[in-house]
Coordinates of C-alpha atoms in Angstrom, one line a residue:
X1 CA 15.9 -31.8 28.7
X2 CA 14.0 -32.8 25.6
X3 CA 14.8 -35.0 22.2
X4 CA 13.7 -33.5 18.8
X5 CA 12.7 -36.5 16.3
X6 CA 14.3 -37.8 13.3
X7 CA 12.8 -38.2 9.9
X8 CA 13.1 -41.5 9.0
X9 CA 14.3 -44.8 10.2
X10 CA 18.0 -44.8 10.6
X11 CA 20.5 -47.3 12.4
X12 CA 22.3 -44.7 14.6
X13 CA 20.5 -42.8 17.9
X14 CA 22.4 -40.5 20.5
X15 CA 21.7 -41.3 23.9
X16 CA 23.2 -38.2 26.3
X17 CA 23.3 -37.9 30.6
X18 CA 24.8 -35.5 32.3
X19 CA 27.6 -36.0 34.3
X20 CA 27.3 -34.3 37.8
X21 CA 28.3 -35.2 41.3
X22 CA 25.7 -37.6 43.2
X23 CA 23.8 -36.2 45.9
X24 CA 23.4 -38.0 49.2
X25 CA 21.2 -40.3 50.1
X26 CA 18.7 -38.2 53.2
X27 CA 16.9 -41.3 54.9
X28 CA 13.8 -39.5 57.0
X29 CA 14.7 -41.2 61.2
X30 CA 11.8 -43.1 62.4
X31 CA 12.8 -44.6 65.2
X32 CA 11.1 -47.6 66.9
X33 CA 11.7 -50.1 69.3
X34 CA 13.0 -53.5 68.4
X35 CA 11.0 -55.2 70.6
X36 CA 7.8 -53.9 68.6
X37 CA 8.7 -56.8 66.1
X38 CA 8.4 -59.6 68.7
X39 CA 5.3 -58.2 71.0
X40 CA 2.3 -55.8 70.0
X41 CA 2.2 -52.2 71.7
X42 CA -0.4 -52.8 74.1
X43 CA 2.2 -55.5 75.6
X44 CA 3.6 -53.0 77.8
X45 CA 0.6 -52.0 79.6
X46 CA 0.7 -54.5 81.5
X47 CA 3.6 -53.3 84.7
X48 CA 4.5 -56.6 86.0
X49 CA 5.3 -58.1 82.2
X50 CA 6.8 -55.2 80.9
X51 CA 9.3 -55.5 83.9
X52 CA 10.3 -58.9 84.1
X53 CA 10.8 -58.6 79.9
X54 CA 12.9 -55.3 81.0
X55 CA 15.0 -57.6 83.3
X56 CA 15.2 -60.2 81.1
X57 CA 16.2 -58.2 77.4
X58 CA 19.0 -56.5 80.3
X59 CA 20.7 -59.8 81.3
X60 CA 20.4 -61.5 78.4
X61 CA 21.5 -58.7 76.0
X62 CA 22.9 -55.6 78.1
X63 CA 20.1 -53.8 76.3
X64 CA 17.6 -51.6 78.3
X65 CA 14.9 -51.7 75.8
X66 CA 12.2 -48.7 76.4
X67 CA 8.6 -50.3 76.8
X68 CA 7.2 -46.9 78.1
X69 CA 7.9 -45.0 74.4
X70 CA 9.5 -42.4 76.7
X71 CA 12.6 -42.1 75.1
X72 CA 11.9 -43.4 72.1
X73 CA 11.9 -39.9 70.1
X74 CA 15.3 -38.5 72.1
X75 CA 18.4 -38.2 70.4
X76 CA 21.1 -40.2 71.7
X77 CA 23.6 -39.8 69.0
X78 CA 24.4 -36.4 66.7
X79 CA 23.8 -37.8 63.5
X80 CA 19.8 -39.4 64.3
X81 CA 18.1 -36.4 63.4
X82 CA 20.3 -35.9 59.9
X83 CA 18.8 -39.0 58.5
X84 CA 22.4 -39.6 56.2
X85 CA 21.9 -43.4 55.5
X86 CA 26.3 -43.3 53.9
X87 CA 25.1 -43.9 50.9
X88 CA 25.3 -41.5 48.0
X89 CA 22.6 -41.0 44.8
X90 CA 22.8 -40.5 41.3
X91 CA 20.9 -38.1 39.4
X92 CA 17.6 -39.5 38.5
X93 CA 16.8 -36.3 36.3
X94 CA 18.9 -33.4 34.6
X95 CA 18.3 -30.9 37.2
X96 CA 19.0 -26.8 36.8
X97 CA 21.7 -25.9 34.9
X98 CA 22.8 -22.8 36.4
X99 CA 24.9 -19.4 34.7
X100 CA 29.2 -19.8 36.0
X101 CA 29.0 -23.9 35.7
X102 CA 30.6 -26.1 34.0
X103 CA 28.1 -28.2 31.9
X104 CA 29.6 -31.9 30.9
X105 CA 28.1 -34.5 29.7
X106 CA 28.1 -38.0 28.5
X107 CA 26.9 -38.6 24.9
X108 CA 26.8 -42.3 23.6
X109 CA 26.1 -42.9 19.8
X110 CA 24.1 -46.2 19.5
X111 CA 24.0 -48.6 16.7
X112 CA 20.7 -50.0 17.2
X113 CA 20.4 -51.8 13.6
X114 CA 21.0 -55.6 13.0
X115 CA 23.9 -54.1 10.0
X116 CA 27.4 -52.1 10.5
X117 CA 27.4 -48.6 10.0
X118 CA 31.1 -46.8 8.5
X119 CA 32.4 -44.1 7.8
X120 CA 30.2 -42.4 11.2
X121 CA 31.3 -38.0 11.7
X122 CA 30.3 -36.9 14.8
X123 CA 29.7 -33.4 15.5
X124 CA 28.5 -31.9 19.2
X125 CA 27.2 -28.0 19.6
X126 CA 25.9 -26.3 22.0
X127 CA 23.6 -23.2 20.5
X128 CA 22.4 -20.2 22.4
X129 CA 20.2 -16.7 21.1
X130 CA 24.1 -15.8 20.6
X131 CA 26.3 -17.9 19.6
X132 CA 26.8 -21.7 18.2
X133 CA 30.2 -23.7 20.1
X134 CA 31.6 -25.9 18.9
X135 CA 31.8 -28.6 20.9
X136 CA 33.3 -31.6 19.0
X137 CA 34.2 -32.7 15.6
X138 CA 35.4 -35.8 14.0
X139 CA 35.2 -34.9 10.3
X140 CA 39.0 -35.3 10.4
X141 CA 39.7 -38.7 12.0
X142 CA 35.9 -40.3 11.0
X143 CA 35.1 -43.2 13.7
X144 CA 35.5 -46.3 11.4
X145 CA 32.8 -48.7 12.3
X146 CA 30.2 -49.0 15.0
X147 CA 29.3 -52.5 15.0
X148 CA 25.6 -53.4 15.7
X149 CA 24.7 -53.4 19.2
X150 CA 27.6 -51.5 19.7
X151 CA 28.3 -47.2 20.4
X152 CA 31.0 -44.7 20.3
X153 CA 31.0 -42.5 23.9
X154 CA 32.6 -39.1 24.1
X155 CA 32.2 -36.6 26.8
X156 CA 31.5 -32.9 26.3
X157 CA 32.6 -29.9 28.7
X158 CA 31.2 -26.5 28.5
X159 CA 31.3 -23.4 30.6
X160 CA 28.5 -21.6 31.1
X161 CA 28.1 -17.8 29.9
X162 CA 24.9 -17.0 29.3
X163 CA 21.6 -17.1 30.4
X164 CA 18.0 -18.2 28.9
X165 CA 17.6 -21.4 26.6
X166 CA 20.4 -23.7 25.5
X167 CA 20.2 -26.3 22.6
X168 CA 23.0 -29.5 22.7
X169 CA 22.7 -30.1 19.1
X170 CA 24.7 -33.9 18.2
X171 CA 24.9 -34.8 14.3
X172 CA 26.1 -38.1 13.1
X173 CA 26.7 -38.3 9.0
X174 CA 27.4 -42.2 8.3
X175 CA 27.2 -44.9 5.6
X176 CA 24.1 -47.3 6.2
X177 CA 24.8 -51.5 5.3
X178 CA 23.5 -49.9 1.7
X179 CA 26.3 -47.4 1.1
X180 CA 23.8 -44.8 1.9
X181 CA 25.0 -41.6 3.6
X182 CA 22.5 -40.8 6.2
X183 CA 22.5 -38.0 8.0
X184 CA 20.8 -37.4 11.6
X185 CA 20.6 -34.8 14.0
X186 CA 19.5 -34.6 17.4
X187 CA 18.7 -31.5 19.9
X188 CA 18.2 -31.5 23.0
X189 CA 16.9 -28.9 25.0
X190 CA 17.8 -26.7 28.5
X191 CA 17.4 -23.8 30.1
X192 CA 20.1 -22.0 32.5
X193 CA 19.2 -19.9 35.1
X194 CA 21.3 -17.3 37.1
X195 CA 22.7 -19.1 40.6
X196 CA 22.3 -15.7 42.6
X197 CA 21.6 -12.1 42.1
X198 CA 23.9 -9.1 43.2
X199 CA 22.5 -5.7 44.8
X200 CA 24.6 -3.0 45.0
X201 CA 24.2 0.1 47.2
X202 CA 26.7 3.2 46.6
X203 CA 27.2 5.5 49.7
X204 CA 29.7 9.0 49.3
X205 CA 30.4 10.0 52.5
X206 CA 32.8 13.1 52.3
X207 CA 36.3 12.3 49.7
X208 CA 35.2 8.6 50.9
X209 CA 33.1 5.8 48.8
X210 CA 31.0 2.7 50.6
X211 CA 29.9 0.2 48.3
X212 CA 27.6 -2.2 49.6
X213 CA 26.9 -5.9 48.4
X214 CA 23.9 -8.1 48.9
X215 CA 24.6 -11.6 47.6
X216 CA 20.9 -14.0 47.4
X217 CA 21.1 -17.6 46.9
X218 CA 18.6 -18.3 44.1
X219 CA 19.3 -22.3 44.3
X220 CA 17.8 -25.6 45.8
X221 CA 21.9 -25.9 47.8
X222 CA 23.8 -24.4 49.8
X223 CA 26.3 -22.0 47.7
X224 CA 30.2 -22.0 50.1
X225 CA 31.1 -19.0 48.4
X226 CA 35.3 -19.3 48.1
X227 CA 35.9 -15.9 46.7
X228 CA 34.2 -12.4 46.8
X229 CA 36.4 -9.9 45.2
X230 CA 35.6 -6.0 44.2
X231 CA 38.4 -5.8 41.1
X232 CA 37.9 -1.8 41.5
X233 CA 38.7 0.6 38.5
X234 CA 42.3 2.4 37.9
X235 CA 41.3 5.6 39.7
X236 CA 39.7 3.5 42.8
X237 CA 41.6 2.0 45.6
X238 CA 39.0 -0.9 47.0
X239 CA 38.8 -2.5 51.1
X240 CA 36.7 -4.9 52.6
X241 CA 35.7 -4.1 55.7
X242 CA 34.7 -7.3 58.1
X243 CA 32.5 -7.5 60.8
X244 CA 33.7 -7.5 63.8
X245 CA 31.5 -10.1 65.2
X246 CA 32.4 -12.4 62.6
X247 CA 36.0 -12.4 63.7
X248 CA 34.5 -14.7 67.3
X249 CA 32.2 -17.4 65.3
X250 CA 30.8 -20.0 67.8
X251 CA 32.4 -23.1 68.4
X252 CA 29.9 -24.9 66.1
X253 CA 30.9 -23.2 63.7
X254 CA 32.7 -24.9 60.5
X255 CA 35.7 -22.3 62.1
X256 CA 37.2 -25.3 64.8
X257 CA 37.0 -27.6 62.1
X258 CA 38.7 -26.2 59.0
X259 CA 41.1 -23.3 58.8
X260 CA 39.1 -20.7 56.8
X261 CA 36.3 -21.7 56.6
X262 CA 33.8 -20.4 53.3
X263 CA 30.8 -17.9 53.8
X264 CA 27.9 -20.6 53.7
X265 CA 24.6 -18.4 51.5
X266 CA 21.9 -20.8 52.5
X267 CA 19.6 -22.1 49.3
X268 CA 16.1 -21.1 48.2
X269 CA 17.3 -16.9 49.3
X270 CA 20.0 -16.7 51.9
X271 CA 21.7 -13.4 51.9
X272 CA 25.0 -12.2 52.9
X273 CA 26.3 -8.4 52.1
X274 CA 29.5 -7.1 51.7
X275 CA 30.9 -4.3 52.8
X276 CA 33.6 -2.0 50.5
X277 CA 35.3 1.0 51.4
X278 CA 36.7 2.6 48.2
X279 CA 39.1 5.6 47.9
X280 CA 40.7 7.2 45.4
X281 CA 44.2 5.8 44.0
X282 CA 46.6 7.8 44.0
X283 CA 50.0 8.1 41.2
X284 CA 53.7 7.7 42.0
X285 CA 53.8 10.7 43.0
X286 CA 51.5 10.5 45.5
X287 CA 49.0 12.8 44.3
X288 CA 45.8 12.0 44.1
X289 CA 44.0 12.0 40.2
X290 CA 40.5 12.6 40.2
X291 CA 38.7 11.1 36.9
X292 CA 35.5 11.9 35.9
X293 CA 34.5 8.4 35.0
X294 CA 31.7 6.9 37.2
X295 CA 32.9 2.9 36.7
X296 CA 33.6 1.7 40.3
X297 CA 35.1 -2.1 38.9
X298 CA 33.8 -5.1 39.2
X299 CA 32.8 -8.6 41.4
X300 CA 34.8 -11.6 40.3
X301 CA 33.2 -14.5 42.7
X302 CA 33.7 -18.1 42.5
X303 CA 31.9 -20.6 44.5
X304 CA 30.8 -24.2 45.4
X305 CA 28.0 -26.6 45.9
X306 CA 27.2 -29.6 48.6
X307 CA 29.9 -31.5 47.1
X308 CA 31.9 -29.5 45.6
X309 CA 31.1 -28.6 42.2
X310 CA 32.9 -24.8 41.5
X311 CA 31.2 -22.3 39.8
X312 CA 32.2 -18.7 39.0
X313 CA 30.8 -15.2 37.9
X314 CA 31.7 -12.2 37.2
X315 CA 29.3 -9.0 37.1
X316 CA 28.8 -6.1 35.2
X317 CA 30.5 -3.1 35.7
X318 CA 28.8 -1.2 39.1
X319 CA 28.3 2.5 38.2
X320 CA 28.9 5.1 41.1
X321 CA 28.3 9.1 41.0
X322 CA 30.4 10.4 39.0
X323 CA 33.7 11.7 40.6
X324 CA 34.1 15.5 40.6
X325 CA 37.0 16.6 38.9
X326 CA 38.9 19.2 41.4
X327 CA 41.1 21.2 39.8
X328 CA 42.6 22.5 43.0
X329 CA 42.7 21.0 46.9
X330 CA 44.0 23.7 49.4
X331 CA 43.6 22.3 52.8
X332 CA 44.8 23.0 56.8
X333 CA 47.7 20.8 57.6
X334 CA 48.7 22.5 61.0
X335 CA 47.5 24.4 63.6
X336 CA 49.3 25.7 66.8
X337 CA 47.7 23.2 69.9
X338 CA 47.2 25.7 71.8
X339 CA 44.9 29.0 70.8
X340 CA 44.1 31.4 72.8
X341 CA 41.1 34.4 72.4
X342 CA 41.8 37.5 70.7
X343 CA 45.4 36.3 70.0
X344 CA 47.0 36.5 66.5
X345 CA 48.1 32.6 65.9
X346 CA 50.0 30.9 62.5
X347 CA 47.9 28.2 60.7
X348 CA 50.0 26.3 57.6
X349 CA 47.9 25.4 54.4
X350 CA 48.8 23.3 51.6
X351 CA 47.3 24.4 48.0
X352 CA 47.7 21.5 45.5
X353 CA 47.1 21.5 42.1
X354 CA 45.4 18.2 40.4
X355 CA 45.9 18.5 37.2
X356 CA 47.9 17.9 34.1
X357 CA 48.8 22.1 33.4
X358 CA 50.1 24.6 35.5
X359 CA 47.9 26.8 37.4
X360 CA 47.6 30.3 39.4
X361 CA 49.2 32.6 40.1
X362 CA 46.9 32.3 43.6
X363 CA 45.0 35.3 45.9
X364 CA 44.2 33.4 48.6
X365 CA 41.7 35.4 51.3
X366 CA 38.7 35.9 53.2
X367 CA 35.5 35.0 50.8
X368 CA 32.9 38.0 50.3
X369 CA 30.2 37.5 51.4
X370 CA 31.8 35.5 54.6
X371 CA 33.9 39.0 55.3
X372 CA 30.4 41.0 55.6
X373 CA 29.5 38.9 58.7
X374 CA 31.6 38.8 62.3
X375 CA 33.6 35.1 61.7
X376 CA 34.6 33.1 64.4
X377 CA 37.7 32.7 62.7
X378 CA 39.3 35.3 60.6
X379 CA 42.3 37.0 58.9
X380 CA 44.5 38.2 60.7
X381 CA 46.9 41.9 59.3
X382 CA 47.2 41.9 55.3
X383 CA 44.0 40.7 54.0
X384 CA 45.1 38.7 50.9
X385 CA 48.3 36.4 50.3
X386 CA 49.5 36.2 46.5
X387 CA 50.9 32.6 45.8
X388 CA 53.0 31.6 43.1
X389 CA 51.8 29.5 39.4
X390 CA 51.4 25.6 40.3
X391 CA 52.6 23.1 38.2
X392 CA 51.6 19.9 37.1
X393 CA 50.5 17.7 40.4
X394 CA 52.5 20.3 42.3
X395 CA 52.3 21.2 45.8
X396 CA 52.9 24.9 47.6
X397 CA 53.2 24.9 51.6
X398 CA 52.1 28.4 53.1
X399 CA 51.3 30.0 56.3
X400 CA 48.0 32.7 57.3
X401 CA 48.1 34.3 60.0
X402 CA 44.6 34.1 62.3
X403 CA 42.4 35.1 64.8
X404 CA 39.4 33.8 66.9
X405 CA 37.5 36.2 68.6
X406 CA 34.8 33.2 69.7
X407 CA 35.2 31.1 72.8
X408 CA 34.9 27.7 72.4
X409 CA 35.3 24.5 69.8
X410 CA 35.5 26.9 66.1
X411 CA 35.6 26.2 62.3
X412 CA 38.3 27.8 60.2
X413 CA 36.5 28.1 57.1
X414 CA 35.6 30.6 54.4
X415 CA 39.0 31.0 53.3
X416 CA 39.5 31.0 49.6
X417 CA 42.0 31.0 46.6
X418 CA 41.5 33.0 43.3
X419 CA 43.1 31.2 40.1
X420 CA 43.7 35.2 38.7
X421 CA 44.6 34.1 35.2
X422 CA 41.5 31.8 35.1
X423 CA 39.5 33.7 37.5
X424 CA 38.1 30.5 39.1
X425 CA 37.7 30.5 43.3
X426 CA 38.4 27.3 45.0
X427 CA 37.2 27.4 48.9
X428 CA 39.0 25.4 51.7
X429 CA 37.8 21.5 52.0
X430 CA 37.4 20.8 54.7
X431 CA 36.8 23.5 57.2
X432 CA 38.6 22.3 60.3
X433 CA 37.4 22.8 63.9
X434 CA 39.7 24.5 66.4
X435 CA 39.6 24.6 70.2
X436 CA 39.4 28.3 71.7
X437 CA 40.1 29.5 75.3
X438 CA 40.0 32.2 77.2
X439 CA 43.6 34.1 78.3

């Protein structure tokens, strides 16, 4: 943080200190034998002297001193290699400020002159490239006076929502000892960095969309992820998919101490992956509505640092491939459990109107390009079936007589529904597999 110079002598001056959690004081362990303070290292070279002294110390103090240095670096207690002294260290510098955190600062207005100042109006603002945010304004109730050597203290907070350069502008308007009205501005600059990055991949498998999010930690501290929620757009329903192996953490994990341990993303580039399954949402009537929007949704991410300082970010809208608008959906609902070669069987099909207007009537048949070839499963008997019009978001169940001409696993496909009014053709999706047995 840098301080801008003020013109001319002033009685007042601003002092700014960032308020944040202290850090652990880590003292790298240097393990020594207390006897080194009393005797030199060469003392243990004489086996006789070392043996006598060891027995003397054991009988006198109950301590088995290792004069051979064999156990000097052995870990006798799990806390030995950590180096935590039990002390907390106050911030020695302004430190890094990250997007999503709450900037909290202790500001003091000091009177370093030899006379009292009166009617002090104080303002504190945060200035970014886009906006100027007022944090404190005492113009309606000015500070009556600040005596010589006295000060006026206050605390300001600001939720950091922008990256880049920020300026904390502190200003004071006051009357000096001569009654002259003076204006003191001071500027404290700092830069806001991005604590994490979110990289996404979208894959579509049939009618299901999978969203993978990789979160990478760019800070110098571990991030304890309280919440990583994906808020889908209104046309989607999201379900997070968990790794089965994560349900059985090792005994050394936090799961044995904390009922719902947070995900820890290590400092300096640690990553964690999240996977979500997205399916089109359904309306009250249970029919699926397909929208043409490519917006999938956005992430709400909250975390805490080592000593519990919170952070929160919301990503921009995540885009996927535009959802195709399917006006008509035709699918096989049910087929017989046993199907014999060259014997007719009846299949139950469903035709659904997925628009907000009437469609049809429809003509169900085998597609012309497919009928020129011998199909393993074909329509038996009348080659065309007429169906009435479908209301908006309505559906109709119908029976179709089929016959299989090949053994083994075959597919029911090539069946189309022609809208005789709009002259549009819709195919059977998805194709259904059946097993054909011999007589």
